[in-house]
C-alpha cells in the first residue's frame, strides 16, 4: 500500500506530460528541433536585414557623417553583445530550454510580471514589423511596375500593390513551423545581400550628385532635433532580429555534449558579418552619393539603369516575404498557444487556417490604411525595437546572473541599458512628428 500513491502520482504526471508534449509537438516553435547552424544564419539575416537597410542613407542624412557613423557602429556592437546574451541564456537552467522570449522574461522577472514586460513589446515589434514589411513589399512592387512600364501603363494605387503582396501570405502562413519556412528564409537572405549590393553598387557607379550637400536635411533647430530623434528609430528598426532569436534557437537540437548555443552562435556570427556587409556600404555610399537629397528608400532615389532597379525592387519583395513569415511565426505560436491551452480548442488544420488567415488580414488592413514608410520605421524602431533589442537582454542578464557591482559585465550592461532607454524615449518623438506631417497630405487608401 505504501507504494500505491507514488505510482498513481507518477502515472498522472506521465499522462499530463504526454498531453503537453502532444501540444508542444504541434505548436510552431517547438514542433521541430532538427535545424542546422546555417538555418540560424539565414533566419537571423532574414529577420534583421529587412526594410530597414534601405532607409539607412536617409537616416544618415538626418544625423550627419559623425553621429551617423557612430550610431550605426555602436548599434552593431551593442546588438551583437545582447544577441550573445540571449543565446547564452537559452539553456542557462540545466535540462530546460527557454524556447520563447516571454519564457526567459518569466524566469527573470516572475511568471506574471515577465509576461507583462515582454509580451506587449514583442507583439508590437512583430506585428508592427509585419505591417511595415507589407508596406515595403507593396511599395517595391509599385516601383517595379512603374520602372518597367514608364509612362505607358495606367497608374495603379499603392493599396492594390499591398493587397497583391499580401495575397501570398495567406498561403505561406499555413506552413507549420520555422523549419518549414527555411527555404523561404534562405531565398530572402540571399535577396537581402543581393539588393543591398545592387543599392550601393549602382549608387557608386552613378557617382556623386553635382554640388552634393552633406548638411543635415532640416534647416531649423527644432526640425534638426526631431529629425535626429526619428533617425535613431530608423537605425533601431534595422537591428530587430532579437525578437525571434530564442524561437530560432528552439529549432536547433541540443545535448549536454553539444548544447544548442554552439551552432546558434556560429549562425549569429555569420549573420552579423552579412549584416555589416549589407548595412555599412549602403549607408555610407548612399549618403556620400546623394547627401541630403536621398529618399527614405535608397532604391526610389535610383532610377537608372531601369532593369537593375526593377530587379532590385523585386529582390526586396522576395526578401520581405521571408521577413514577414519569420516575424509572424512567434505571433502564430502565441495565438495558437492561447487557443489550444487556455481556450481548449482542439489543435488542427481548421484552427490554424482561421487564426493565421485572420492575422494576415488584420496586418494587411492596417498596412493599406497607414502606409507611412519612414515614419512607421522610426516609430516602431524607437518605441518597441529599442527595449527588446538594446537593453531588455541586459536587464535580464543582471537579474539572473547578478554580476559583481562595478565589474566589467556590470558596467557593460548598464551602459547598454542607459543608451537603450535614451533611444526608446527619443526615437518615437521624431517619428510621430513625421507621421503627423505625412498625414496632413495623405488620403486614405490612395
GROMACS .gro file of C-alpha atoms in nm:
model
  446
    1UNK     CA    1   0.000   0.000   0.000
    2UNK     CA    2   0.288   0.230   0.077
    3UNK     CA    3   0.396   0.233  -0.288
    4UNK     CA    4   0.048   0.277  -0.440
    5UNK     CA    5   0.019   0.656  -0.407
    6UNK     CA    6   0.357   0.735  -0.567
    7UNK     CA    7   0.274   0.502  -0.859
    8UNK     CA    8  -0.058   0.681  -0.921
    9UNK     CA    9   0.110   1.017  -0.889
   10UNK     CA   10   0.380   0.912  -1.137
   11UNK     CA   11   0.117   0.782  -1.382
   12UNK     CA   12  -0.082   1.107  -1.363
   13UNK     CA   13   0.235   1.304  -1.418
   14UNK     CA   14   0.320   1.094  -1.725
   15UNK     CA   15  -0.028   1.140  -1.872
   16UNK     CA   16  -0.012   1.516  -1.821
   17UNK     CA   17   0.335   1.530  -1.974
   18UNK     CA   18   0.216   1.328  -2.272
   19UNK     CA   19  -0.071   1.573  -2.329
   20UNK     CA   20   0.155   1.874  -2.303
   21UNK     CA   21   0.412   1.705  -2.528
   22UNK     CA   22   0.146   1.644  -2.794
   23UNK     CA   23   0.056   2.015  -2.791
   24UNK     CA   24   0.423   2.120  -2.795
   25UNK     CA   25   0.481   1.888  -3.091
   26UNK     CA   26   0.203   2.074  -3.274
   27UNK     CA   27   0.290   2.436  -3.182
   28UNK     CA   28   0.511   2.608  -3.444
   29UNK     CA   29   0.809   2.695  -3.221
   30UNK     CA   30   0.860   2.357  -3.053
   31UNK     CA   31   0.730   2.114  -3.317
   32UNK     CA   32   1.066   2.064  -3.491
   33UNK     CA   33   1.416   2.060  -3.338
   34UNK     CA   34   1.637   1.936  -3.622
   35UNK     CA   35   1.769   2.269  -3.759
   36UNK     CA   36   2.137   2.311  -3.854
   37UNK     CA   37   2.362   2.605  -3.764
   38UNK     CA   38   2.322   2.761  -4.107
   39UNK     CA   39   1.943   2.776  -4.052
   40UNK     CA   40   2.027   3.015  -3.768
   41UNK     CA   41   2.241   3.223  -4.005
   42UNK     CA   42   1.984   3.284  -4.274
   43UNK     CA   43   1.688   3.308  -4.034
   44UNK     CA   44   1.873   3.585  -3.847
   45UNK     CA   45   1.973   3.763  -4.168
   46UNK     CA   46   1.612   3.748  -4.289
   47UNK     CA   47   1.483   3.877  -3.954
   48UNK     CA   48   1.731   4.164  -3.939
   49UNK     CA   49   1.818   4.283  -4.290
   50UNK     CA   50   1.473   4.387  -4.400
   51UNK     CA   51   1.317   4.715  -4.496
   52UNK     CA   52   1.549   4.897  -4.257
   53UNK     CA   53   1.866   4.879  -4.468
   54UNK     CA   54   1.710   5.086  -4.748
   55UNK     CA   55   1.629   5.371  -4.511
   56UNK     CA   56   1.978   5.394  -4.359
   57UNK     CA   57   2.117   5.652  -4.610
   58UNK     CA   58   1.813   5.868  -4.527
   59UNK     CA   59   1.889   5.826  -4.155
   60UNK     CA   60   2.247   5.932  -4.228
   61UNK     CA   61   2.114   6.249  -4.396
   62UNK     CA   62   1.932   6.336  -4.073
   63UNK     CA   63   2.227   6.252  -3.847
   64UNK     CA   64   2.528   6.375  -4.049
   65UNK     CA   65   2.859   6.194  -4.100
   66UNK     CA   66   2.996   6.187  -3.745
   67UNK     CA   67   2.681   6.097  -3.548
   68UNK     CA   68   2.560   5.869  -3.829
   69UNK     CA   69   2.872   5.651  -3.836
   70UNK     CA   70   2.885   5.646  -3.454
   71UNK     CA   71   2.520   5.541  -3.412
   72UNK     CA   72   2.545   5.267  -3.678
   73UNK     CA   73   2.868   5.119  -3.540
   74UNK     CA   74   2.753   5.138  -3.177
   75UNK     CA   75   2.423   4.971  -3.267
   76UNK     CA   76   2.606   4.687  -3.444
   77UNK     CA   77   2.832   4.626  -3.142
   78UNK     CA   78   2.561   4.660  -2.874
   79UNK     CA   79   2.309   4.437  -3.053
   80UNK     CA   80   2.574   4.170  -3.121
   81UNK     CA   81   2.650   4.171  -2.747
   82UNK     CA   82   2.283   4.146  -2.646
   83UNK     CA   83   2.229   3.872  -2.907
   84UNK     CA   84   2.515   3.675  -2.745
   85UNK     CA   85   2.345   3.719  -2.406
   86UNK     CA   86   2.018   3.575  -2.534
   87UNK     CA   87   2.192   3.278  -2.698
   88UNK     CA   88   2.371   3.207  -2.367
   89UNK     CA   89   2.052   3.241  -2.159
   90UNK     CA   90   1.851   2.998  -2.377
   91UNK     CA   91   1.970   2.698  -2.173
   92UNK     CA   92   2.103   2.857  -1.855
   93UNK     CA   93   1.893   2.619  -1.641
   94UNK     CA   94   2.018   2.257  -1.682
   95UNK     CA   95   1.760   2.039  -1.856
   96UNK     CA   96   1.534   2.333  -1.950
   97UNK     CA   97   1.514   2.546  -2.265
   98UNK     CA   98   1.362   2.893  -2.285
   99UNK     CA   99   1.209   2.848  -2.627
  100UNK     CA  100   1.028   3.183  -2.632
  101UNK     CA  101   1.127   3.537  -2.538
  102UNK     CA  102   0.849   3.563  -2.278
  103UNK     CA  103   0.959   3.238  -2.109
  104UNK     CA  104   1.300   3.394  -2.047
  105UNK     CA  105   1.123   3.707  -1.921
  106UNK     CA  106   0.919   3.497  -1.679
  107UNK     CA  107   1.236   3.332  -1.546
  108UNK     CA  108   1.399   3.673  -1.493
  109UNK     CA  109   1.106   3.876  -1.357
  110UNK     CA  110   0.847   3.623  -1.236
  111UNK     CA  111   0.558   3.447  -1.411
  112UNK     CA  112   0.310   3.737  -1.429
  113UNK     CA  113   0.547   4.035  -1.444
  114UNK     CA  114   0.765   3.863  -1.706
  115UNK     CA  115   0.465   3.821  -1.934
  116UNK     CA  116   0.357   4.185  -1.893
  117UNK     CA  117   0.709   4.316  -1.958
  118UNK     CA  118   0.793   4.104  -2.264
  119UNK     CA  119   0.474   4.005  -2.449
  120UNK     CA  120   0.334   4.355  -2.526
  121UNK     CA  121   0.672   4.474  -2.654
  122UNK     CA  122   0.735   4.160  -2.855
  123UNK     CA  123   0.389   4.180  -3.012
  124UNK     CA  124   0.438   4.546  -3.105
  125UNK     CA  125   0.771   4.457  -3.264
  126UNK     CA  126   0.649   4.155  -3.458
  127UNK     CA  127   0.306   4.280  -3.561
  128UNK     CA  128   0.448   4.628  -3.631
  129UNK     CA  129   0.732   4.473  -3.829
  130UNK     CA  130   0.489   4.270  -4.038
  131UNK     CA  131   0.284   4.582  -4.115
  132UNK     CA  132   0.599   4.765  -4.229
  133UNK     CA  133   0.704   4.463  -4.440
  134UNK     CA  134   0.364   4.472  -4.613
  135UNK     CA  135   0.406   4.844  -4.686
  136UNK     CA  136   0.760   4.785  -4.812
  137UNK     CA  137   0.654   4.492  -5.029
  138UNK     CA  138   0.371   4.696  -5.179
  139UNK     CA  139   0.592   4.998  -5.245
  140UNK     CA  140   0.861   4.784  -5.405
  141UNK     CA  141   0.604   4.610  -5.627
  142UNK     CA  142   0.471   4.951  -5.732
  143UNK     CA  143   0.824   5.075  -5.803
  144UNK     CA  144   0.891   4.761  -6.011
  145UNK     CA  145   0.569   4.821  -6.208
  146UNK     CA  146   0.643   5.192  -6.261
  147UNK     CA  147   1.005   5.133  -6.369
  148UNK     CA  148   0.912   4.859  -6.616
  149UNK     CA  149   0.613   5.048  -6.760
  150UNK     CA  150   0.746   5.403  -6.761
  151UNK     CA  151   0.460   5.627  -6.879
  152UNK     CA  152   0.294   5.358  -7.090
  153UNK     CA  153   0.085   5.188  -6.817
  154UNK     CA  154  -0.207   5.316  -6.618
  155UNK     CA  155  -0.118   5.434  -6.268
  156UNK     CA  156  -0.226   5.181  -6.002
  157UNK     CA  157  -0.289   5.273  -5.639
  158UNK     CA  158  -0.038   5.163  -5.374
  159UNK     CA  159  -0.328   4.999  -5.188
  160UNK     CA  160  -0.367   4.740  -5.466
  161UNK     CA  161   0.004   4.657  -5.467
  162UNK     CA  162  -0.004   4.599  -5.090
  163UNK     CA  163  -0.302   4.367  -5.141
  164UNK     CA  164  -0.118   4.180  -5.419
  165UNK     CA  165   0.185   4.140  -5.194
  166UNK     CA  166  -0.031   4.028  -4.900
  167UNK     CA  167  -0.206   3.761  -5.105
  168UNK     CA  168   0.091   3.520  -5.098
  169UNK     CA  169   0.098   3.536  -4.716
  170UNK     CA  170  -0.248   3.383  -4.688
  171UNK     CA  171  -0.087   3.070  -4.837
  172UNK     CA  172   0.262   3.084  -4.682
  173UNK     CA  173   0.124   3.148  -4.333
  174UNK     CA  174  -0.013   2.792  -4.333
  175UNK     CA  175   0.341   2.645  -4.324
  176UNK     CA  176   0.355   2.486  -3.977
  177UNK     CA  177   0.688   2.591  -3.821
  178UNK     CA  178   1.026   2.765  -3.858
  179UNK     CA  179   1.194   2.471  -4.031
  180UNK     CA  180   0.916   2.453  -4.291
  181UNK     CA  181   0.986   2.814  -4.395
  182UNK     CA  182   1.363   2.759  -4.415
  183UNK     CA  183   1.355   2.762  -4.798
  184UNK     CA  184   1.164   3.093  -4.799
  185UNK     CA  185   1.407   3.231  -4.541
  186UNK     CA  186   1.715   3.120  -4.739
  187UNK     CA  187   1.582   3.287  -5.055
  188UNK     CA  188   1.509   3.601  -4.853
  189UNK     CA  189   1.861   3.609  -4.704
  190UNK     CA  190   2.020   3.574  -5.050
  191UNK     CA  191   1.793   3.851  -5.180
  192UNK     CA  192   1.890   4.084  -4.893
  193UNK     CA  193   2.259   4.051  -4.977
  194UNK     CA  194   2.181   4.090  -5.349
  195UNK     CA  195   1.964   4.401  -5.335
  196UNK     CA  196   2.192   4.566  -5.077
  197UNK     CA  197   2.485   4.509  -5.316
  198UNK     CA  198   2.281   4.648  -5.606
  199UNK     CA  199   2.181   4.951  -5.396
  200UNK     CA  200   2.536   5.055  -5.307
  201UNK     CA  201   2.691   4.925  -5.632
  202UNK     CA  202   2.451   5.120  -5.856
  203UNK     CA  203   2.493   5.425  -5.633
  204UNK     CA  204   2.873   5.407  -5.654
  205UNK     CA  205   2.853   5.361  -6.032
  206UNK     CA  206   2.625   5.663  -6.063
  207UNK     CA  207   2.867   5.870  -5.856
  208UNK     CA  208   2.811   6.181  -5.652
  209UNK     CA  209   2.545   6.434  -5.740
  210UNK     CA  210   2.687   6.767  -5.855
  211UNK     CA  211   2.706   7.009  -5.560
  212UNK     CA  212   2.613   6.731  -5.315
  213UNK     CA  213   2.517   6.873  -4.975
  214UNK     CA  214   2.617   6.690  -4.655
  215UNK     CA  215   2.445   6.931  -4.418
  216UNK     CA  216   2.162   6.765  -4.227
  217UNK     CA  217   1.832   6.768  -4.412
  218UNK     CA  218   1.647   7.006  -4.176
  219UNK     CA  219   1.706   7.382  -4.170
  220UNK     CA  220   1.559   7.499  -3.837
  221UNK     CA  221   1.686   7.383  -3.499
  222UNK     CA  222   1.356   7.216  -3.392
  223UNK     CA  223   1.342   7.026  -3.723
  224UNK     CA  224   1.704   6.913  -3.681
  225UNK     CA  225   1.629   6.783  -3.331
  226UNK     CA  226   1.311   6.595  -3.433
  227UNK     CA  227   1.476   6.450  -3.745
  228UNK     CA  228   1.770   6.333  -3.533
  229UNK     CA  229   1.527   6.153  -3.300
  230UNK     CA  230   1.346   5.992  -3.594
  231UNK     CA  231   1.674   5.874  -3.749
  232UNK     CA  232   1.762   5.695  -3.425
  233UNK     CA  233   1.439   5.497  -3.464
  234UNK     CA  234   1.528   5.407  -3.824
  235UNK     CA  235   1.860   5.264  -3.704
  236UNK     CA  236   1.691   5.076  -3.417
  237UNK     CA  237   1.448   4.918  -3.665
  238UNK     CA  238   1.743   4.793  -3.871
  239UNK     CA  239   1.861   4.575  -3.578
  240UNK     CA  240   1.547   4.378  -3.499
  241UNK     CA  241   1.643   4.011  -3.500
  242UNK     CA  242   1.642   3.966  -3.123
  243UNK     CA  243   1.267   3.930  -3.108
  244UNK     CA  244   1.283   3.588  -3.273
  245UNK     CA  245   1.630   3.469  -3.165
  246UNK     CA  246   1.516   3.234  -2.886
  247UNK     CA  247   1.243   3.097  -3.110
  248UNK     CA  248   1.503   3.028  -3.382
  249UNK     CA  249   1.737   2.864  -3.129
  250UNK     CA  250   1.446   2.645  -3.012
  251UNK     CA  251   1.455   2.468  -3.350
  252UNK     CA  252   1.818   2.354  -3.303
  253UNK     CA  253   1.880   2.015  -3.134
  254UNK     CA  254   2.064   2.020  -2.801
  255UNK     CA  255   2.254   1.764  -2.594
  256UNK     CA  256   2.474   1.807  -2.283
  257UNK     CA  257   2.781   1.744  -2.502
  258UNK     CA  258   2.669   1.978  -2.778
  259UNK     CA  259   2.431   2.247  -2.643
  260UNK     CA  260   2.229   2.449  -2.892
  261UNK     CA  261   2.420   2.770  -2.812
  262UNK     CA  262   2.728   2.646  -3.006
  263UNK     CA  263   2.564   2.610  -3.351
  264UNK     CA  264   2.332   2.904  -3.278
  265UNK     CA  265   2.620   3.140  -3.202
  266UNK     CA  266   2.805   3.021  -3.511
  267UNK     CA  267   2.500   3.116  -3.717
  268UNK     CA  268   2.466   3.453  -3.541
  269UNK     CA  269   2.829   3.546  -3.615
  270UNK     CA  270   2.782   3.463  -3.985
  271UNK     CA  271   2.456   3.661  -3.983
  272UNK     CA  272   2.621   3.967  -3.826
  273UNK     CA  273   2.903   3.960  -4.082
  274UNK     CA  274   2.632   3.958  -4.350
  275UNK     CA  275   2.457   4.246  -4.173
  276UNK     CA  276   2.778   4.452  -4.177
  277UNK     CA  277   2.830   4.373  -4.548
  278UNK     CA  278   2.474   4.491  -4.620
  279UNK     CA  279   2.438   4.791  -4.386
  280UNK     CA  280   2.762   4.986  -4.389
  281UNK     CA  281   2.821   5.015  -4.767
  282UNK     CA  282   2.454   5.105  -4.834
  283UNK     CA  283   2.454   5.368  -4.556
  284UNK     CA  284   2.786   5.535  -4.631
  285UNK     CA  285   2.790   5.514  -5.013
  286UNK     CA  286   2.423   5.615  -5.036
  287UNK     CA  287   2.482   5.924  -4.824
  288UNK     CA  288   2.813   6.002  -4.998
  289UNK     CA  289   2.643   6.000  -5.340
  290UNK     CA  290   2.318   6.183  -5.268
  291UNK     CA  291   2.376   6.373  -4.945
  292UNK     CA  292   2.058   6.521  -4.803
  293UNK     CA  293   1.871   6.464  -5.133
  294UNK     CA  294   1.835   6.089  -5.070
  295UNK     CA  295   1.482   5.942  -5.032
  296UNK     CA  296   1.367   5.735  -4.735
  297UNK     CA  297   1.417   5.430  -4.960
  298UNK     CA  298   1.750   5.441  -5.148
  299UNK     CA  299   1.609   5.241  -5.441
  300UNK     CA  300   1.348   5.512  -5.503
  301UNK     CA  301   1.630   5.768  -5.544
  302UNK     CA  302   1.794   5.548  -5.810
  303UNK     CA  303   1.615   5.546  -6.146
  304UNK     CA  304   1.877   5.408  -6.387
  305UNK     CA  305   1.965   5.158  -6.520
  306UNK     CA  306   1.600   5.059  -6.536
  307UNK     CA  307   1.646   4.682  -6.545
  308UNK     CA  308   1.877   4.686  -6.243
  309UNK     CA  309   1.644   4.899  -6.030
  310UNK     CA  310   1.347   4.683  -6.131
  311UNK     CA  311   1.544   4.370  -6.037
  312UNK     CA  312   1.649   4.516  -5.701
  313UNK     CA  313   1.290   4.607  -5.614
  314UNK     CA  314   1.173   4.254  -5.698
  315UNK     CA  315   1.450   4.121  -5.471
  316UNK     CA  316   1.316   4.342  -5.192
  317UNK     CA  317   0.971   4.191  -5.250
  318UNK     CA  318   1.110   3.835  -5.217
  319UNK     CA  319   1.310   3.931  -4.911
  320UNK     CA  320   1.022   4.089  -4.719
  321UNK     CA  321   0.806   3.785  -4.796
  322UNK     CA  322   1.056   3.588  -4.585
  323UNK     CA  323   1.083   3.864  -4.322
  324UNK     CA  324   0.705   3.871  -4.277
  325UNK     CA  325   0.696   3.495  -4.217
  326UNK     CA  326   0.989   3.499  -3.972
  327UNK     CA  327   0.823   3.774  -3.765
  328UNK     CA  328   0.478   3.616  -3.791
  329UNK     CA  329   0.578   3.269  -3.668
  330UNK     CA  330   0.618   3.366  -3.296
  331UNK     CA  331   0.284   3.552  -3.317
  332UNK     CA  332   0.120   3.241  -3.462
  333UNK     CA  333   0.272   3.045  -3.174
  334UNK     CA  334   0.126   3.286  -2.916
  335UNK     CA  335  -0.220   3.285  -3.078
  336UNK     CA  336  -0.229   2.906  -3.112
  337UNK     CA  337  -0.098   2.853  -2.756
  338UNK     CA  338  -0.383   3.065  -2.615
  339UNK     CA  339  -0.645   2.896  -2.834
  340UNK     CA  340  -0.529   2.543  -2.751
  341UNK     CA  341  -0.401   2.569  -2.391
  342UNK     CA  342  -0.625   2.841  -2.247
  343UNK     CA  343  -0.945   2.822  -2.453
  344UNK     CA  344  -0.919   2.444  -2.505
  345UNK     CA  345  -0.974   2.446  -2.881
  346UNK     CA  346  -0.862   2.118  -3.042
  347UNK     CA  347  -0.536   2.164  -3.237
  348UNK     CA  348  -0.572   2.105  -3.608
  349UNK     CA  349  -0.583   2.241  -3.959
  350UNK     CA  350  -0.912   2.433  -3.916
  351UNK     CA  351  -0.785   2.628  -3.613
  352UNK     CA  352  -0.459   2.712  -3.786
  353UNK     CA  353  -0.634   2.819  -4.106
  354UNK     CA  354  -0.876   3.056  -3.930
  355UNK     CA  355  -0.626   3.203  -3.680
  356UNK     CA  356  -0.347   3.270  -3.927
  357UNK     CA  357  -0.574   3.398  -4.204
  358UNK     CA  358  -0.728   3.645  -3.956
  359UNK     CA  359  -0.381   3.769  -3.858
  360UNK     CA  360  -0.271   3.823  -4.220
  361UNK     CA  361  -0.599   4.004  -4.295
  362UNK     CA  362  -0.556   4.232  -3.990
  363UNK     CA  363  -0.197   4.333  -4.073
  364UNK     CA  364  -0.295   4.392  -4.436
  365UNK     CA  365  -0.581   4.621  -4.333
  366UNK     CA  366  -0.351   4.832  -4.114
  367UNK     CA  367  -0.082   4.846  -4.386
  368UNK     CA  368  -0.318   4.976  -4.655
  369UNK     CA  369  -0.467   5.226  -4.411
  370UNK     CA  370  -0.146   5.393  -4.284
  371UNK     CA  371   0.147   5.326  -4.520
  372UNK     CA  372   0.381   5.598  -4.383
  373UNK     CA  373   0.701   5.407  -4.457
  374UNK     CA  374   0.967   5.630  -4.298
  375UNK     CA  375   0.754   5.732  -4.001
  376UNK     CA  376   0.648   5.376  -3.927
  377UNK     CA  377   1.009   5.261  -3.927
  378UNK     CA  378   1.113   5.527  -3.678
  379UNK     CA  379   0.811   5.492  -3.452
  380UNK     CA  380   0.821   5.115  -3.416
  381UNK     CA  381   1.200   5.123  -3.411
  382UNK     CA  382   1.217   5.352  -3.113
  383UNK     CA  383   0.909   5.252  -2.917
  384UNK     CA  384   0.945   4.876  -2.923
  385UNK     CA  385   1.260   4.757  -3.101
  386UNK     CA  386   1.493   4.950  -2.870
  387UNK     CA  387   1.382   4.775  -2.547
  388UNK     CA  388   1.371   4.418  -2.682
  389UNK     CA  389   1.695   4.457  -2.879
  390UNK     CA  390   1.916   4.704  -2.693
  391UNK     CA  391   1.853   4.675  -2.320
  392UNK     CA  392   1.595   4.413  -2.211
  393UNK     CA  393   1.850   4.128  -2.253
  394UNK     CA  394   2.092   4.329  -2.033
  395UNK     CA  395   1.830   4.377  -1.760
  396UNK     CA  396   1.757   4.002  -1.769
  397UNK     CA  397   2.129   3.926  -1.751
  398UNK     CA  398   2.169   4.148  -1.442
  399UNK     CA  399   1.859   3.997  -1.280
  400UNK     CA  400   1.962   3.635  -1.340
  401UNK     CA  401   2.343   3.629  -1.319
  402UNK     CA  402   2.384   3.921  -1.075
  403UNK     CA  403   2.739   4.019  -1.180
  404UNK     CA  404   2.955   4.186  -0.917
  405UNK     CA  405   2.889   4.559  -0.887
  406UNK     CA  406   3.135   4.776  -1.083
  407UNK     CA  407   3.272   4.471  -1.266
  408UNK     CA  408   3.322   4.485  -1.645
  409UNK     CA  409   2.998   4.290  -1.704
  410UNK     CA  410   2.805   4.521  -1.469
  411UNK     CA  411   2.936   4.837  -1.640
  412UNK     CA  412   2.880   4.699  -1.992
  413UNK     CA  413   2.519   4.608  -1.922
  414UNK     CA  414   2.437   4.940  -1.757
  415UNK     CA  415   2.588   5.137  -2.047
  416UNK     CA  416   2.370   4.938  -2.290
  417UNK     CA  417   2.063   4.994  -2.070
  418UNK     CA  418   2.119   5.372  -2.047
  419UNK     CA  419   2.178   5.409  -2.422
  420UNK     CA  420   1.878   5.187  -2.499
  421UNK     CA  421   1.642   5.383  -2.269
  422UNK     CA  422   1.754   5.713  -2.428
  423UNK     CA  423   1.684   5.561  -2.770
  424UNK     CA  424   1.341   5.435  -2.659
  425UNK     CA  425   1.239   5.780  -2.532
  426UNK     CA  426   1.377   5.999  -2.812
  427UNK     CA  427   1.311   5.799  -3.131
  428UNK     CA  428   0.927   5.782  -3.119
  429UNK     CA  429   0.907   6.161  -3.068
  430UNK     CA  430   1.069   6.238  -3.404
  431UNK     CA  431   0.887   5.955  -3.581
  432UNK     CA  432   0.544   6.059  -3.452
  433UNK     CA  433   0.605   6.411  -3.580
  434UNK     CA  434   0.697   6.266  -3.921
  435UNK     CA  435   0.376   6.058  -3.928
  436UNK     CA  436   0.168   6.368  -3.837
  437UNK     CA  437   0.331   6.571  -4.116
  438UNK     CA  438   0.269   6.288  -4.365
  439UNK     CA  439  -0.093   6.255  -4.250
  440UNK     CA  440  -0.168   6.618  -4.338
  441UNK     CA  441  -0.140   6.546  -4.710
  442UNK     CA  442  -0.245   6.182  -4.705
  443UNK     CA  443  -0.566   6.038  -4.847
  444UNK     CA  444  -0.681   5.702  -4.715
  445UNK     CA  445  -0.647   5.402  -4.950
  446UNK     CA  446  -0.465   5.612  -5.209
   0.00000   0.00000   0.00000
